[in-house]
Amino acid sequence: MFAQMESTGLQDLHFAADPATGLRAIIAIHSTTLGPAIGGCRFIPYDSDTDAITDAIRLARGMSYKAALAGLPHGGGKAVIMQPPQGYNRRALMAAFGGFIDNLGGRYITAMDSGTQVQDMDAIATRTHWVSCTSRTGNPSPSTAQGVFEGIGCAVRHRLGRQSLCGVRVALQGLGHVGFEVARLLHGAGARLSVCDLDDQRCTRAVQAFGARRVEVNEIYRLDADVFSPCGLGAILNDDSIPQLRCSIIAGSANNQLAEARHGDMLHRRGILYAPDYLINAGGLIFVALNHARASAQQISTKVHSIGAELQALFKQADALDTATSLLADQRAEAIIAAAGQAGGNCSTSIATAQ
Ligand code: NAD
């Protein structure tokens, strides 16, 4: 575990168990150099403690990079609650998790992630105010989807030289909270959609609402599409999937899309323009962080729209240097965090006001 922490640069790792409610939770804090760590809370079954720890550590680093590149006064963290098999009171368990967060005194702010919903955040808020995405503050997914939509438009302009998404062929994997909204925005812009999801009903809804073509889950990679938009799971860009790809652009919401860092270079060498996941999907984090800092809806929307310009600058730099976008994004995020560390950092427990 310590080797894993050291190799990812993780600052600290916290555990809580509460037999009365069945709570078994992990909070991984990657960095508080730029400010309090922020990141969602997963509530899913894990095969082992090790799997849960690995998930929390991997995701926490991505949150640090995401916050740094989005210019937010936050470090990265992630929480994982191991979902008990059955026989638990969800509200009581979430409230106990709120107590765990509160003990960290504001070093970590939680939010929604896979398996958690607004009602869970409300239960957590009964024990701590270091929580976002409550029924008062709302759901980040539409902001994530808006940022992904901006990013797809930007990548299409850059790589295909097309100013409009009309007629652009998009293969979209995953029609959940974010993917379905991305599909809605793309359809509104005239894109031609091919979609897949493990859930039949979600596919049927997309076919009916957007005239999308439904394809099988393992067919999506080899479609003749302009854009592949992964909005389901992580690690889908790997040794198996990359050789199948026939798209020019990859731009989607899923976290940790590259199975390993070297896969970013593999995409570059195949001539595929990759929008780094933690840059293009930062809309949700922007929503959570600025909402928590009580920014206005207009400020949040302006910041989410700026994702396109950030990506544009990265794409140009990657072309000029003939380098993988993922490598440049990692370097840029690490440089921002390192510079803040040299300047004395900001490990305060209070939330900075949104800029
Ligand atoms: P979700 O759970 O609502 O939806 C995910 C969808 O993907 C589900 O419909 C699921 O059936 C489908 N799916 C899973 N594996 C699949 C596969 N192999 N092939 C096809 N479909 C598959 O999740 P979400 O909130 O929409 O998030 C989607 C992704 O975006 C996740 O990786 C998440 O971590 C990331 N993300 C989400 C947000 C947000 O605001 N919700 C923010 C940043 C990143």
Coordinates of C-alpha atoms and ligand atoms in Angstrom, one line a residue:
M1 CA 0.0 0.0 0.0
F2 CA 2.8 2.5 0.9
A3 CA 4.5 1.7 -2.4
Q4 CA 1.3 2.5 -4.2
M5 CA 1.0 5.7 -2.3
E6 CA 4.5 6.7 -3.1
S7 CA 4.3 5.8 -6.8
T8 CA 1.2 8.0 -7.3
G9 CA 2.4 10.8 -5.0
L10 CA -0.5 10.3 -2.7
Q11 CA -0.4 12.6 0.4
D12 CA -2.5 10.6 2.8
L13 CA -5.0 7.7 3.0
H14 CA -7.8 7.5 5.6
F15 CA -10.0 4.5 6.6
A16 CA -13.2 4.3 8.6
A17 CA -15.3 1.4 9.8
D18 CA -18.6 1.6 11.6
P19 CA -20.1 -1.8 12.4
A20 CA -23.4 -0.3 13.5
T21 CA -24.2 1.0 10.0
G22 CA -21.9 -1.3 7.9
L23 CA -19.8 1.6 6.8
R24 CA -16.4 0.6 5.4
A25 CA -14.9 3.7 3.7
I26 CA -11.6 4.9 2.3
I27 CA -10.7 8.6 1.6
A28 CA -7.6 9.1 -0.5
I29 CA -6.2 12.6 -0.4
H30 CA -3.7 13.1 -3.3
S31 CA -2.8 16.7 -2.7
T32 CA -3.9 19.7 -0.8
T33 CA -1.2 22.0 -2.3
L34 CA -3.6 24.1 -4.2
G35 CA -6.4 23.9 -1.5
P36 CA -8.7 21.4 0.2
A37 CA -9.0 18.1 -1.7
I38 CA -12.2 17.7 -3.6
G39 CA -13.6 14.7 -5.4
G40 CA -16.6 12.4 -5.6
C41 CA -17.6 9.4 -3.5
R42 CA -18.1 6.0 -5.0
F43 CA -20.6 3.5 -3.5
I44 CA -20.2 0.2 -5.4
P45 CA -19.4 -3.4 -4.4
Y46 CA -15.7 -4.3 -4.5
D47 CA -14.2 -7.8 -4.6
S48 CA -11.6 -6.9 -2.0
D49 CA -10.2 -4.2 0.2
T50 CA -7.2 -4.0 -2.1
D51 CA -9.5 -3.2 -5.1
A52 CA -11.2 -0.5 -3.2
I53 CA -7.9 1.1 -2.0
T54 CA -6.5 1.0 -5.6
D55 CA -9.6 2.6 -7.0
A56 CA -9.5 5.5 -4.4
I57 CA -5.8 6.1 -5.0
R58 CA -6.0 6.1 -8.8
L59 CA -9.0 8.4 -8.9
A60 CA -7.6 10.8 -6.3
R61 CA -4.6 11.7 -8.5
G62 CA -6.8 12.4 -11.5
M63 CA -8.8 14.8 -9.4
S64 CA -5.6 16.7 -8.5
Y65 CA -4.7 17.1 -12.1
K66 CA -8.3 18.0 -13.0
A67 CA -8.5 20.8 -10.4
A68 CA -5.1 22.1 -11.3
L69 CA -5.8 22.4 -15.0
A70 CA -9.2 23.9 -14.4
G71 CA -7.5 26.6 -12.3
L72 CA -9.5 25.7 -9.2
P73 CA -8.2 26.4 -5.7
H74 CA -8.4 22.7 -4.8
G75 CA -6.4 19.6 -4.5
G76 CA -7.6 16.1 -5.5
G77 CA -9.2 13.5 -3.3
K78 CA -11.6 10.6 -3.8
A79 CA -13.8 8.5 -1.4
V80 CA -14.8 4.9 -1.8
I81 CA -17.5 3.3 0.3
M82 CA -17.6 -0.5 -0.1
Q83 CA -21.2 -1.3 -0.7
P84 CA -22.4 -3.9 1.8
P85 CA -24.2 -6.9 0.2
Q86 CA -27.5 -6.2 1.8
G87 CA -29.3 -5.5 5.1
Y88 CA -28.1 -1.9 5.7
N89 CA -29.8 1.4 6.2
R90 CA -28.4 3.6 3.4
R91 CA -29.3 6.9 5.0
A92 CA -27.6 5.9 8.4
L93 CA -24.5 4.6 6.5
M94 CA -24.2 7.8 4.6
A95 CA -24.7 9.9 7.7
A96 CA -21.9 7.9 9.4
F97 CA -19.7 8.6 6.3
G98 CA -20.5 12.3 6.9
G99 CA -19.0 12.0 10.4
F100 CA -15.9 10.4 8.9
I101 CA -15.5 13.4 6.5
D102 CA -16.1 15.9 9.2
N103 CA -13.2 14.4 11.3
L104 CA -10.9 15.4 8.5
G105 CA -11.7 19.0 9.3
G106 CA -12.2 20.3 5.7
R107 CA -9.2 18.7 4.1
Y108 CA -11.6 16.7 1.9
I109 CA -14.9 17.8 0.3
T110 CA -17.1 15.0 -1.1
A111 CA -19.5 14.9 -4.0
M112 CA -21.5 12.5 -6.1
D113 CA -19.8 9.7 -8.1
S114 CA -20.7 6.3 -9.4
G115 CA -23.4 4.7 -7.2
T116 CA -24.2 7.8 -5.1
Q117 CA -27.1 10.2 -5.6
V118 CA -28.3 13.5 -4.3
Q119 CA -30.2 11.9 -1.4
D120 CA -26.9 10.4 -0.2
M121 CA -25.3 13.8 -0.2
D122 CA -28.2 15.1 1.8
A123 CA -27.7 12.3 4.4
I124 CA -23.9 13.1 4.5
A125 CA -24.8 16.8 5.0
T126 CA -26.5 16.0 8.3
R127 CA -23.1 15.4 9.8
T128 CA -20.7 17.7 7.9
H129 CA -20.8 20.7 5.6
W130 CA -17.8 19.5 3.6
V131 CA -20.2 18.1 0.9
S132 CA -21.6 19.2 -2.4
C133 CA -24.3 17.9 -4.8
T134 CA -27.0 18.1 -2.2
S135 CA -30.6 18.8 -3.2
R136 CA -29.8 22.4 -2.4
T137 CA -26.8 22.6 -4.8
G138 CA -27.7 20.0 -7.5
N139 CA -26.3 17.4 -9.8
P140 CA -22.9 18.0 -11.7
S141 CA -23.7 15.7 -14.6
P142 CA -25.2 18.4 -17.0
S143 CA -22.1 20.6 -16.5
T144 CA -19.8 17.6 -17.2
A145 CA -21.9 16.9 -20.4
Q146 CA -21.7 20.5 -21.4
G147 CA -17.9 20.5 -21.1
V148 CA -17.6 17.3 -23.1
F149 CA -19.8 18.8 -25.8
E150 CA -17.6 21.9 -26.0
G151 CA -14.5 19.7 -26.1
I152 CA -15.9 17.6 -29.0
G153 CA -16.7 20.7 -30.9
C154 CA -13.2 22.0 -30.3
A155 CA -11.5 18.7 -31.4
V156 CA -13.6 18.5 -34.5
R157 CA -12.6 22.1 -35.5
H158 CA -9.0 21.4 -34.8
R159 CA -8.6 18.0 -36.4
L160 CA -11.3 17.9 -39.1
G161 CA -11.4 21.6 -39.8
R162 CA -15.2 21.6 -39.5
Q163 CA -16.9 24.5 -37.8
S164 CA -20.2 22.6 -37.2
L165 CA -21.0 19.3 -35.7
C166 CA -23.7 18.8 -38.4
G167 CA -23.2 15.4 -40.0
V168 CA -20.2 14.5 -37.8
R169 CA -20.3 10.8 -36.9
V170 CA -20.0 10.1 -33.2
A171 CA -19.7 6.7 -31.6
L172 CA -20.9 7.1 -28.0
Q173 CA -20.2 4.5 -25.3
G174 CA -22.4 4.7 -22.2
L175 CA -25.7 6.5 -21.9
G176 CA -25.8 7.3 -18.2
H177 CA -26.1 10.6 -16.5
V178 CA -23.4 12.2 -18.6
G179 CA -23.6 10.2 -21.8
F180 CA -27.3 10.6 -22.4
E181 CA -27.0 14.4 -22.0
V182 CA -24.0 14.5 -24.4
A183 CA -26.1 12.5 -26.9
R184 CA -28.9 15.1 -26.5
L185 CA -26.5 18.0 -27.1
L186 CA -24.9 16.3 -30.1
H187 CA -28.2 15.4 -31.6
G188 CA -29.3 19.0 -31.2
A189 CA -26.2 20.1 -33.1
G190 CA -27.0 17.7 -36.0
A191 CA -24.4 15.0 -35.3
R192 CA -25.0 11.4 -36.4
L193 CA -25.0 9.1 -33.4
S194 CA -24.1 5.4 -32.9
V195 CA -24.5 4.3 -29.3
C196 CA -24.1 1.4 -27.0
D197 CA -24.8 0.7 -23.3
L198 CA -25.0 -2.4 -21.2
D199 CA -28.5 -1.3 -20.3
D200 CA -31.1 -2.0 -23.0
Q201 CA -33.6 0.6 -21.9
R202 CA -31.0 3.4 -22.1
C203 CA -30.2 2.4 -25.7
T204 CA -33.9 2.2 -26.6
R205 CA -34.4 5.7 -25.2
A206 CA -31.5 7.1 -27.3
V207 CA -32.7 5.4 -30.4
Q208 CA -36.2 6.9 -29.9
A209 CA -35.1 10.4 -28.7
F210 CA -32.2 11.0 -31.0
G211 CA -32.6 8.6 -34.0
A212 CA -29.3 7.0 -32.8
R213 CA -28.1 3.8 -34.3
R214 CA -27.6 1.1 -31.7
V215 CA -24.6 -1.1 -31.9
E216 CA -23.3 -4.0 -29.7
V217 CA -21.0 -3.1 -26.8
N218 CA -17.9 -4.6 -28.3
E219 CA -18.6 -3.2 -31.8
I220 CA -18.3 0.4 -30.8
Y221 CA -14.5 0.5 -31.0
R222 CA -14.3 -0.5 -34.6
L223 CA -17.0 1.8 -36.0
D224 CA -16.1 4.0 -38.9
A225 CA -16.7 7.3 -36.9
D226 CA -15.2 10.7 -36.7
V227 CA -15.3 10.8 -32.9
F228 CA -15.3 8.1 -30.3
S229 CA -16.8 9.4 -27.1
P230 CA -16.3 7.1 -24.1
C231 CA -18.8 8.0 -21.4
G232 CA -19.0 4.7 -19.5
L233 CA -16.0 3.1 -17.7
G234 CA -12.3 3.8 -17.3
A235 CA -9.4 1.8 -18.8
I236 CA -11.2 1.3 -22.2
L237 CA -8.2 2.6 -24.2
N238 CA -5.8 -0.3 -24.0
D239 CA -3.7 -2.8 -26.0
D240 CA -6.9 -4.6 -27.1
S241 CA -9.1 -1.6 -28.1
I242 CA -6.6 0.8 -29.6
P243 CA -5.7 -1.3 -32.6
Q244 CA -9.4 -1.6 -33.4
L245 CA -10.1 2.1 -33.5
R246 CA -11.0 3.8 -36.8
C247 CA -11.9 7.3 -35.5
S248 CA -9.9 10.5 -35.7
I249 CA -10.8 11.9 -32.3
I250 CA -11.4 10.5 -28.8
A251 CA -13.4 12.9 -26.6
G252 CA -15.6 11.6 -23.8
S253 CA -16.4 11.9 -20.1
A254 CA -15.1 8.6 -18.6
N255 CA -12.4 9.0 -15.9
N256 CA -9.1 7.2 -16.3
Q257 CA -9.7 6.3 -20.0
L258 CA -6.1 5.3 -20.6
A259 CA -5.4 1.9 -19.1
E260 CA -1.7 3.0 -18.8
A261 CA 0.0 6.2 -19.5
R262 CA 1.8 4.7 -22.5
H263 CA -1.5 4.3 -24.3
G264 CA -1.7 8.1 -24.7
D265 CA 1.5 7.8 -26.8
M266 CA 0.1 4.8 -28.7
L267 CA -2.9 7.0 -29.7
H268 CA -0.7 9.8 -30.8
R269 CA 1.4 7.5 -33.0
R270 CA -1.8 6.2 -34.6
G271 CA -2.7 9.8 -35.5
I272 CA -5.7 9.9 -33.2
L273 CA -6.4 13.2 -31.4
Y274 CA -7.1 12.4 -27.7
A275 CA -8.8 14.9 -25.5
P276 CA -7.3 14.1 -22.0
D277 CA -10.2 12.9 -19.8
Y278 CA -9.5 15.0 -16.8
L279 CA -9.5 18.2 -18.9
I280 CA -12.6 17.5 -21.0
N281 CA -14.7 16.1 -18.1
A282 CA -13.8 18.9 -15.7
G283 CA -17.3 20.5 -16.0
G284 CA -18.7 18.5 -13.1
L285 CA -15.8 19.4 -10.8
I286 CA -16.1 23.1 -11.8
F287 CA -19.8 22.9 -10.9
V288 CA -19.1 21.3 -7.6
A289 CA -16.2 23.5 -6.6
L290 CA -17.8 26.8 -7.6
N291 CA -21.1 25.9 -6.2
H292 CA -19.5 25.1 -2.9
A293 CA -17.8 28.5 -3.1
R294 CA -21.3 30.0 -3.8
A295 CA -20.5 31.2 -7.3
S296 CA -23.3 32.2 -9.6
A297 CA -24.8 30.0 -12.3
Q298 CA -23.3 32.4 -14.9
Q299 CA -19.8 32.1 -13.4
I300 CA -20.1 28.4 -13.5
S301 CA -21.3 28.3 -17.1
T302 CA -18.5 30.7 -18.2
K303 CA -15.9 28.5 -16.6
V304 CA -17.3 25.3 -18.1
H305 CA -17.3 26.9 -21.6
S306 CA -13.6 27.7 -21.1
I307 CA -12.8 24.0 -21.4
G308 CA -12.9 24.3 -25.2
A309 CA -10.3 27.0 -25.2
E310 CA -8.1 25.0 -22.8
L311 CA -8.2 22.0 -25.1
Q312 CA -7.6 24.1 -28.2
A313 CA -4.3 25.4 -26.6
L314 CA -3.3 21.9 -25.7
F315 CA -4.0 20.5 -29.2
K316 CA -1.9 23.3 -30.8
Q317 CA 1.0 22.7 -28.4
A318 CA 0.8 18.9 -29.0
D319 CA 0.9 19.5 -32.8
A320 CA 3.9 21.9 -32.5
L321 CA 5.9 19.5 -30.3
D322 CA 4.6 16.3 -32.0
T323 CA 3.8 15.0 -28.6
A324 CA 0.9 13.1 -27.0
T325 CA -1.8 15.4 -25.6
S326 CA -2.0 13.1 -22.5
L327 CA 1.7 13.6 -21.7
L328 CA 1.5 17.4 -22.1
A329 CA -1.6 17.6 -19.9
D330 CA 0.1 15.5 -17.2
Q331 CA 3.2 17.7 -17.4
R332 CA 1.2 20.9 -17.2
A333 CA -0.8 19.7 -14.2
E334 CA 2.3 18.6 -12.4
A335 CA 4.0 21.9 -13.1
I336 CA 1.0 23.9 -11.7
I337 CA 1.0 21.8 -8.5
A338 CA 4.8 22.0 -8.1
A339 CA 4.8 25.7 -8.6
A340 CA 2.1 26.2 -5.9
G341 CA 4.1 23.9 -3.6
Q342 CA 7.3 26.0 -4.1
A343 CA 5.2 29.1 -3.4
G344 CA 4.2 27.7 0.0
G345 CA 1.1 25.9 -1.1
N346 CA -2.3 26.3 0.4
C347 CA -3.3 23.5 2.8
S348 CA -6.0 25.6 4.4
T349 CA -9.3 24.0 5.6
S350 CA -11.4 26.9 4.3
I351 CA -12.8 27.1 0.8
A352 CA -11.3 29.8 -1.3
T353 CA -13.8 32.1 -3.0
A354 CA -14.3 31.2 -6.6
Q355 CA -12.5 33.5 -9.1
Ligands
NAD1 P1 -23.5 6.4 -14.9 O1 -23.2 5.3 -14.0 O2 -24.7 7.3 -14.8 O3 -23.5 5.9 -16.5 C1 -22.5 5.1 -17.0 C2 -23.2 4.3 -18.1 O4 -22.2 3.5 -18.8 C3 -24.2 3.3 -17.6 O5 -25.4 3.5 -18.4 C4 -23.6 1.9 -17.9 O6 -24.5 0.9 -18.2 C5 -22.7 2.3 -19.1 N1 -21.6 1.3 -19.3 C6 -20.8 0.8 -18.4 N2 -19.9 0.0 -18.9 C7 -20.2 0.0 -20.3 C8 -19.6 -0.7 -21.4 N3 -18.6 -1.5 -21.3 N4 -20.2 -0.4 -22.6 C9 -21.2 0.4 -22.7 N5 -21.8 1.0 -21.7 C10 -21.3 0.8 -20.5 O7 -22.2 7.4 -14.9 P2 -22.0 8.9 -15.3 O8 -22.2 9.8 -14.1 O9 -22.8 9.1 -16.6 O10 -20.5 8.9 -15.6 C11 -19.9 8.3 -16.8 C12 -18.4 8.4 -16.8 O11 -18.0 9.8 -16.7 C13 -17.8 7.7 -15.6 O12 -16.5 7.2 -15.9 C14 -17.6 8.8 -14.6 O13 -16.5 8.5 -13.7 C15 -17.2 10.0 -15.5 N6 -17.5 11.3 -15.0 C16 -18.7 11.6 -14.6 C17 -19.0 12.9 -14.1 C18 -20.3 13.3 -13.6 O14 -20.6 14.5 -13.5 N7 -21.3 12.4 -13.5 C19 -17.9 13.8 -14.0 C20 -16.6 13.5 -14.4 C21 -16.4 12.2 -14.9

